[in-house]
GROMACS .gro file of C-alpha atoms in nm:
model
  316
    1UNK     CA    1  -4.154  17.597   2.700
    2UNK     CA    2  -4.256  17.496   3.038
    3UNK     CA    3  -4.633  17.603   3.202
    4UNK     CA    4  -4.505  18.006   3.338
    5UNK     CA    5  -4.818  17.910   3.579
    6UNK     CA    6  -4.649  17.595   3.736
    7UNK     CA    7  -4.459  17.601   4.070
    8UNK     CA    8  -4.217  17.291   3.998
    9UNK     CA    9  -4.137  17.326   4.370
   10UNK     CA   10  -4.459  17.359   4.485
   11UNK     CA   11  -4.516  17.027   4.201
   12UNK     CA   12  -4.230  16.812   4.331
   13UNK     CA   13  -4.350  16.871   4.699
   14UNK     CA   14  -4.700  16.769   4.676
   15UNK     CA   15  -4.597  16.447   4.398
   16UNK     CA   16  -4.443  16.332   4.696
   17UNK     CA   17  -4.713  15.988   4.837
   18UNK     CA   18  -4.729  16.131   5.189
   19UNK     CA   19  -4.859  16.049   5.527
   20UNK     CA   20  -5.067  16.251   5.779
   21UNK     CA   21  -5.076  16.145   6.127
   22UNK     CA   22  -5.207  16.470   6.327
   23UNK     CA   23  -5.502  16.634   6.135
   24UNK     CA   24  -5.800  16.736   6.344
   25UNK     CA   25  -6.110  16.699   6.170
   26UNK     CA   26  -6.286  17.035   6.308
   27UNK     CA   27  -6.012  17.218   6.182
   28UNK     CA   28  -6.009  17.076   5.805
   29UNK     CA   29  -6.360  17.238   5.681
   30UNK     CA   30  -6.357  17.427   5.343
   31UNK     CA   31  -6.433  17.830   5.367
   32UNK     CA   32  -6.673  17.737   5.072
   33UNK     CA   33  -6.888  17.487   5.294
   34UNK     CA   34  -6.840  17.726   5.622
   35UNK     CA   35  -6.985  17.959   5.435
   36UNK     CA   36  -7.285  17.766   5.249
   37UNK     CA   37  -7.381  17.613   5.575
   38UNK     CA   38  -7.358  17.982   5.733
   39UNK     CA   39  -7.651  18.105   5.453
   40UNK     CA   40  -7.860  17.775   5.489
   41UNK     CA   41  -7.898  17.799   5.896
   42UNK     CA   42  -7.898  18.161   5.890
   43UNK     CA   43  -7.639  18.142   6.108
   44UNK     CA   44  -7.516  18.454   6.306
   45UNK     CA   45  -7.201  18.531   6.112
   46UNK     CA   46  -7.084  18.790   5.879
   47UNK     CA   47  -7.079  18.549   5.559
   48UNK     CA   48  -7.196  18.836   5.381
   49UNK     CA   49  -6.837  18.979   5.482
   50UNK     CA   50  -6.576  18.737   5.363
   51UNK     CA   51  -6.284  18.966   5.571
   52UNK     CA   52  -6.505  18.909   5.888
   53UNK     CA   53  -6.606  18.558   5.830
   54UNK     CA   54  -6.251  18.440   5.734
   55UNK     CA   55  -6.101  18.622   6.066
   56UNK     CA   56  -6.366  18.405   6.291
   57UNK     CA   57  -6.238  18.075   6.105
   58UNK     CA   58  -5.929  18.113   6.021
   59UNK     CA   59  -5.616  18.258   6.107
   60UNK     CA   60  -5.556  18.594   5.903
   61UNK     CA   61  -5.283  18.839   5.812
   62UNK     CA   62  -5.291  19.064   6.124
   63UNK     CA   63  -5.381  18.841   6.410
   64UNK     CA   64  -5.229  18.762   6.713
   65UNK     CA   65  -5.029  18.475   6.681
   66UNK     CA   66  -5.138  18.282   7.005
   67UNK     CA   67  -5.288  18.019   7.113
   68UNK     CA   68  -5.573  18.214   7.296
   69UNK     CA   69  -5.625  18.319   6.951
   70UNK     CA   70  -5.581  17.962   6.724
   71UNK     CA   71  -5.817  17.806   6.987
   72UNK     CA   72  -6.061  18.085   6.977
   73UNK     CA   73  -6.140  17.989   6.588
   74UNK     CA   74  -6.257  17.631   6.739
   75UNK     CA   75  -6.569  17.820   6.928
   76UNK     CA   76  -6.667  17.952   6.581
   77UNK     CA   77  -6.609  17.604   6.408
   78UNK     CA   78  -6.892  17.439   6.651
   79UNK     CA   79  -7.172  17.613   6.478
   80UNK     CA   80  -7.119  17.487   6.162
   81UNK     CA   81  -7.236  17.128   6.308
   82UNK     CA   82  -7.577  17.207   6.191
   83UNK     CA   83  -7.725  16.848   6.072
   84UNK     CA   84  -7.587  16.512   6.002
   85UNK     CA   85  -7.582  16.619   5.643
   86UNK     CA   86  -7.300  16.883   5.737
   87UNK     CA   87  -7.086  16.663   5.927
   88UNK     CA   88  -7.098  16.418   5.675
   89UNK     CA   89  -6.991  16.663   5.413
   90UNK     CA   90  -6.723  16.811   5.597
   91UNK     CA   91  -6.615  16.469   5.687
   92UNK     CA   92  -6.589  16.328   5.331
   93UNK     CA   93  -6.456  16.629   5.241
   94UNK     CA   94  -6.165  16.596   5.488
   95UNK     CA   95  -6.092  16.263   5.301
   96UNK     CA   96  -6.100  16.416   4.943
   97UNK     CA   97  -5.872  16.682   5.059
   98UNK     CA   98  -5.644  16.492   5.192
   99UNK     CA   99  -5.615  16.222   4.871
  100UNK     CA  100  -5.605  16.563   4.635
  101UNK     CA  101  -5.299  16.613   4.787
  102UNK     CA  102  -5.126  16.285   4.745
  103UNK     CA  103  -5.203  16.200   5.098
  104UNK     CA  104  -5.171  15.772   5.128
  105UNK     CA  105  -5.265  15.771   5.479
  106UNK     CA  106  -5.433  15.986   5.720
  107UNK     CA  107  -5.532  15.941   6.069
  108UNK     CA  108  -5.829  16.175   6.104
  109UNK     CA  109  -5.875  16.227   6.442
  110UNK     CA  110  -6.257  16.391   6.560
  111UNK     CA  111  -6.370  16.509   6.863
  112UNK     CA  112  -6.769  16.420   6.934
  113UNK     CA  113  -6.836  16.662   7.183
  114UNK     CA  114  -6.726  16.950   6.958
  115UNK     CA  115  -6.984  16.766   6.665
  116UNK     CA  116  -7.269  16.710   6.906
  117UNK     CA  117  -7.261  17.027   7.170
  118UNK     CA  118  -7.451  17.297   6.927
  119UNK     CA  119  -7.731  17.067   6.825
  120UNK     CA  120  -7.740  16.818   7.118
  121UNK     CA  121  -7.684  16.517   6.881
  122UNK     CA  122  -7.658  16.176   7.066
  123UNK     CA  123  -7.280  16.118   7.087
  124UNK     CA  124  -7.268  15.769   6.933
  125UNK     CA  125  -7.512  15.900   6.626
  126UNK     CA  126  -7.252  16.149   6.539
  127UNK     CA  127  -6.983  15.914   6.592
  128UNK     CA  128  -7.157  15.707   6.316
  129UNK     CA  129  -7.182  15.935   6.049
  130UNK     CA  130  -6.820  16.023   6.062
  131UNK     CA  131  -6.732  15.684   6.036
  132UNK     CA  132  -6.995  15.599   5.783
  133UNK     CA  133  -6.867  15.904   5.550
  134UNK     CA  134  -6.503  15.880   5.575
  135UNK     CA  135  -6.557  15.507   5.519
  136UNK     CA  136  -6.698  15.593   5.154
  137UNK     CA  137  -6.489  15.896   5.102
  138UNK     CA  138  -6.203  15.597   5.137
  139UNK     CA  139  -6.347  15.412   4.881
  140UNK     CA  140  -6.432  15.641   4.625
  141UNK     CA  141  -6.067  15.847   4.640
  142UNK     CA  142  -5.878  15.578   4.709
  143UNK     CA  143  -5.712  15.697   5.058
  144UNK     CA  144  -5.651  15.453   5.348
  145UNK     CA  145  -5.797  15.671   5.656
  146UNK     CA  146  -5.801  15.572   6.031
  147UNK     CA  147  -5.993  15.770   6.282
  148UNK     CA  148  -5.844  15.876   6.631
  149UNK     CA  149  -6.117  16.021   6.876
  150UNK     CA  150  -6.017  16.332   7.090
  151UNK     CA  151  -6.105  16.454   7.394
  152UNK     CA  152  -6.038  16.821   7.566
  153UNK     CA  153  -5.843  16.839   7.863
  154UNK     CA  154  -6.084  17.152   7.980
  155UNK     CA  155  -6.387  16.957   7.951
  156UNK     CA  156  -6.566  16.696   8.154
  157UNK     CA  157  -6.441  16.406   8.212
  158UNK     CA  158  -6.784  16.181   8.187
  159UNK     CA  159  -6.810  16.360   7.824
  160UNK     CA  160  -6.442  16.184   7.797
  161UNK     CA  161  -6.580  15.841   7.885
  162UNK     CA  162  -6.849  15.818   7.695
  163UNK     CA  163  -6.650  15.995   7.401
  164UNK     CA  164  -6.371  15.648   7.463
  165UNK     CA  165  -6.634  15.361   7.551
  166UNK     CA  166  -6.762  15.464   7.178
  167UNK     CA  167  -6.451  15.449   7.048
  168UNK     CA  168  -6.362  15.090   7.218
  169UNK     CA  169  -6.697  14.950   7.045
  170UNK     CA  170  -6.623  15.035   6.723
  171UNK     CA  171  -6.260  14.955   6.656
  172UNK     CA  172  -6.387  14.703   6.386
  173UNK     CA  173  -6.544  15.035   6.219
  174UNK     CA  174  -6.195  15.210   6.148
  175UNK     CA  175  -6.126  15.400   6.489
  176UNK     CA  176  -5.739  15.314   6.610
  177UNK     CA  177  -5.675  15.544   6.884
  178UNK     CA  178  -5.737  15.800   7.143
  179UNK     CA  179  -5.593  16.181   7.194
  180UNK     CA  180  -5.658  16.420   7.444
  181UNK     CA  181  -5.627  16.775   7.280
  182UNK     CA  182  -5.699  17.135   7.421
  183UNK     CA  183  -5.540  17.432   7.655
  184UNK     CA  184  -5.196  17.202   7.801
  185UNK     CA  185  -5.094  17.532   7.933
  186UNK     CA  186  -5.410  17.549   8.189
  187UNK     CA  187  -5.537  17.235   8.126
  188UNK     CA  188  -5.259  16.949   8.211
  189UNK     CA  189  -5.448  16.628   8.213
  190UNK     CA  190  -5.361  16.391   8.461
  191UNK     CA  191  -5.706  16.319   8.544
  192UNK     CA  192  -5.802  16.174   8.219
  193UNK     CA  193  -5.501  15.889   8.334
  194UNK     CA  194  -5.785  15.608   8.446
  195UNK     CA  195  -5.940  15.661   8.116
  196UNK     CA  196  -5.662  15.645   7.931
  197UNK     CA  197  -5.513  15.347   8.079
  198UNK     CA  198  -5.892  15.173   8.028
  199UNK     CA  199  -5.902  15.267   7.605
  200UNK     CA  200  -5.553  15.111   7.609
  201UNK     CA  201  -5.639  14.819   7.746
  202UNK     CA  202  -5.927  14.777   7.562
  203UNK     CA  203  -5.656  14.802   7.262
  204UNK     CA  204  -5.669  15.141   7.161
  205UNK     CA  205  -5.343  15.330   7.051
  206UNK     CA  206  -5.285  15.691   7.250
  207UNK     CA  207  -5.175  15.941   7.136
  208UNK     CA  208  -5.208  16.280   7.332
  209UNK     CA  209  -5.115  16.660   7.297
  210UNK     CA  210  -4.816  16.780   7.490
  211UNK     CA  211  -4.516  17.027   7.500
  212UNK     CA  212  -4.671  17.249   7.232
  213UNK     CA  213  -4.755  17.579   7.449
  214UNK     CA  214  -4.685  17.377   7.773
  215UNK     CA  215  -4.291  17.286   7.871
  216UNK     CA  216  -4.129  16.921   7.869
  217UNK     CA  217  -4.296  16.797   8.169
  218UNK     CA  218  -4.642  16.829   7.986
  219UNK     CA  219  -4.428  16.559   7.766
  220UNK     CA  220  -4.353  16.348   8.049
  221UNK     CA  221  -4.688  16.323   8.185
  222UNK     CA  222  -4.851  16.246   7.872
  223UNK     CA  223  -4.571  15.933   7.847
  224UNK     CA  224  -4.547  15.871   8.212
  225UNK     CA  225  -4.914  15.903   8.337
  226UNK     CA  226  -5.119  15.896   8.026
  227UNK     CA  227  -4.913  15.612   7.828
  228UNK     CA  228  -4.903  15.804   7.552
  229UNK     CA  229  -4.760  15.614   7.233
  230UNK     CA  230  -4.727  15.899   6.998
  231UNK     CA  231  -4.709  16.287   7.117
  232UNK     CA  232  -4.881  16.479   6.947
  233UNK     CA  233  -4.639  16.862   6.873
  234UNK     CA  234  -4.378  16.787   7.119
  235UNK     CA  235  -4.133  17.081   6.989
  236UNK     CA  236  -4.057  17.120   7.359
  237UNK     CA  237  -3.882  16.799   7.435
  238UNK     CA  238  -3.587  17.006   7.335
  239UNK     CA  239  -3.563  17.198   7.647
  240UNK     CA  240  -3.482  16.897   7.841
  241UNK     CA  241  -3.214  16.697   7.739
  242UNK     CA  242  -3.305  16.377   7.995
  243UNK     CA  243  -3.640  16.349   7.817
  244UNK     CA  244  -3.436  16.355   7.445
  245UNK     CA  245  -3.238  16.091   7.527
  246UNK     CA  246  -3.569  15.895   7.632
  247UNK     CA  247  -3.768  15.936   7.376
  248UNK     CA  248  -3.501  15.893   7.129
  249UNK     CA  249  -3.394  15.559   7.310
  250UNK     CA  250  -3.763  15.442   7.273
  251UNK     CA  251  -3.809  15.590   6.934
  252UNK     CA  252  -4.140  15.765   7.035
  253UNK     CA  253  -4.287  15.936   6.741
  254UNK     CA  254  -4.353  16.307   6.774
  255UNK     CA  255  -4.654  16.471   6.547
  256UNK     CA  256  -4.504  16.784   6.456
  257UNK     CA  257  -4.691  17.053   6.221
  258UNK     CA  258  -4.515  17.342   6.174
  259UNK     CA  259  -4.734  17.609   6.059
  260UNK     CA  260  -4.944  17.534   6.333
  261UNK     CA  261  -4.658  17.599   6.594
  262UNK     CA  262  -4.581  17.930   6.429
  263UNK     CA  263  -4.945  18.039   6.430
  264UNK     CA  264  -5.062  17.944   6.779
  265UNK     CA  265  -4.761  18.083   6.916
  266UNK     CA  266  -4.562  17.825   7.018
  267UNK     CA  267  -4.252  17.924   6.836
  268UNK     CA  268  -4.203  18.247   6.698
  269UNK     CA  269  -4.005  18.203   6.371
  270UNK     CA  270  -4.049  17.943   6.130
  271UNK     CA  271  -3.698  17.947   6.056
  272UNK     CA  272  -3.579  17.837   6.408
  273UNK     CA  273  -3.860  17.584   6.438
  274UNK     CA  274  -3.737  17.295   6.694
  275UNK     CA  275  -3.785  17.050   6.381
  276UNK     CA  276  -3.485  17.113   6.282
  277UNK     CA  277  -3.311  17.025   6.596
  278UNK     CA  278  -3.497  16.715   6.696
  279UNK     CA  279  -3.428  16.560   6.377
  280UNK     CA  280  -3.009  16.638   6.427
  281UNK     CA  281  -3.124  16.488   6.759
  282UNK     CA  282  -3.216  16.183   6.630
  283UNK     CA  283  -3.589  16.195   6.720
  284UNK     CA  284  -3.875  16.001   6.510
  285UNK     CA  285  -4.061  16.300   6.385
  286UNK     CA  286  -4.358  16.323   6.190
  287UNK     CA  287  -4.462  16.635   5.959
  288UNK     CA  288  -4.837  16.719   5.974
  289UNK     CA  289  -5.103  16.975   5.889
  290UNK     CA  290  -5.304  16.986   6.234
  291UNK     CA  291  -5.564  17.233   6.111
  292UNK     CA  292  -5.524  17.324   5.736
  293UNK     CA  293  -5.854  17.483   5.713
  294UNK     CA  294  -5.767  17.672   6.001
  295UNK     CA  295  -5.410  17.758   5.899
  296UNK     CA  296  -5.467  17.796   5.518
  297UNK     CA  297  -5.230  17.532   5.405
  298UNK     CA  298  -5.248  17.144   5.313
  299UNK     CA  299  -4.931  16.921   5.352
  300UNK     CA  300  -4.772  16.987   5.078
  301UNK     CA  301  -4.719  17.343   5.182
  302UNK     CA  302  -4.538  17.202   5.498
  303UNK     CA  303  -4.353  16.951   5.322
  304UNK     CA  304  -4.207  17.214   5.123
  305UNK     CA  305  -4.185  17.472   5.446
  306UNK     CA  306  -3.945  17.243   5.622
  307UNK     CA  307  -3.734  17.145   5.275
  308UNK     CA  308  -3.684  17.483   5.149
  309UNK     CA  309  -3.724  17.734   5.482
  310UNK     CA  310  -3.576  17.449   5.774
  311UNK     CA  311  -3.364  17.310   5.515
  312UNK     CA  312  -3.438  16.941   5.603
  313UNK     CA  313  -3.421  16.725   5.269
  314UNK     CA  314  -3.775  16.517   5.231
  315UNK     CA  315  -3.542  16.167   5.260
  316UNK     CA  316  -3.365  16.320   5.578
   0.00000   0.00000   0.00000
């Protein structure tokens, strides 16, 4: 008789090889490590109270689902960033995560200034140690991994350029590209264009956050002024059926993770999530995680949330 305790769903979905293209490092740690670190820094958080600690770090049954909310569990993330050891940790552990679950390929994208702000960290030291750890975590579980470094549109922009001259000096060490993350509904980003323009001359890929809680012209900016190369969400490109035609002309590939969306409040039922759509639409759409530590999932879960809730068959 077969295992009572096995999900064969839940098994086919995550035997699937997979690829993740829009997972954010700072949003990947383990609630076992959050919580370790918490006790070993004495940190001011409830880790005593696992409903209290979990609602600061994660998104819980009962919370607003917003994105003043989702981005709020970022400014609790931060602390965590403690000592080289943690990053290190949480970086590896990223990688071991992601190869437990039949991940092939990952781009792991970072962002320095979130690593470095709480313990004033030189930039480029931190910058080292995620590349040095996530470099072995390859090796030893057998994951290819590329790093992406991120910016936020609501912070400055010199913490931007040093953030991209790093990454420009070591694309030999595994870093492929460049994103620009953060509030796109206050925040929209057309002064980071110089900067942008610079990494991708230098060679670097972009790819940058845009029409996730912001319309279809936060899409058209990130193409337009930023020379983005992938978007990163996207689900509004729907709204404007100019900009479909363009990007499905030019093929540009859209990061899409659904649970996010749902959770941050950019759509508001799973079950009419814009996936659906752009992929009747002909788009080149990508299904990713974003924050699983955040959201509580891995990519297995969303692999199965868009076969067996959106109804889109994995060879679609």
């Amino acid at each position: 008789m077969p295992d009572q305790g096995v999900n064969p769903i839940r098994e086919f979905y995550h035997s699937l090889p997979k690829i993740e293209l829009h997972r954010h490092l700072e949003g990947s740690l383990r609630l076992s490590t959050m919580i370790e670190t918490a006790r070993e820094f004495r940190l001011d958080l409830p880790y005593n109270n696992p409903e209290q600690f979990n609602q600061l770090v994660q998104v819980v049954d009962g919370d607003p689902f917003d994105f003043q909310n989702f981005l709020a569990k970022f400014s609790s993330l931060r602390l965590f960033y403690q000592s080289q050891e943690v990053i290190q940790r949480v970086a590896r552990e990223a990688v071991e995560d992601a190869a437990a679950d039949n991940i092939r390929y990952m781009e792991l994208r970072f962002t320095p200034v979130a690593l470095t702000r709480i313990k004033g960290f030189p930039m480029g030291e931190a910058v080292d140690w995620v590349l040095t750890a996530v470099r072995q975590a390859s090796q030893d579980f057998g994951i290819d991994v590329r790093l992406i470094v991120s910016v936020n549109r609501h912070e400055p922009l010199q913490l931007a350029e040093e953030a991209f001259d790093l990454a420009v000096a070591r694309m030999d060490e595994g870093v492929v590209g460049v994103d620009l993350a953060g509030n796109e509904a206050e925040y929209p980003g057309e002064n980071f264009a110089a900067l942008f323009r610079e990494a991708r001359e230098a060679g670097l890929q972009a790819t940058i956050h845009g029409g996730e809680w912001g319309g279809p012209e936060r899409i058209r900016l990130a193409l337009e002024a930023l020379g983005a190369e992938r978007i990163g969400h996207g689900i509004r490109v729907m709204e404007d059926s100019d900009l479909v035609a363009f990007v499905r002309e030019r093929q540009i590939p859209f990061e899409v993770c659904p649970t996010s969306n749902y959770q941050s409040g950019a759509v508001t039922e799973l079950a009419r999530h814009p996936l659906t759509a752009m992929v009747r639409a002909g788009l080149n759409v990508t299904v990713n995680t974003d924050d699983p530590g955040i959201s509580r999932i891995d990519l297995s879960d969303e692999y199965e949330l868009v076969g067996e809730v959106l109804g889109i068959a994995p060879d679609a």
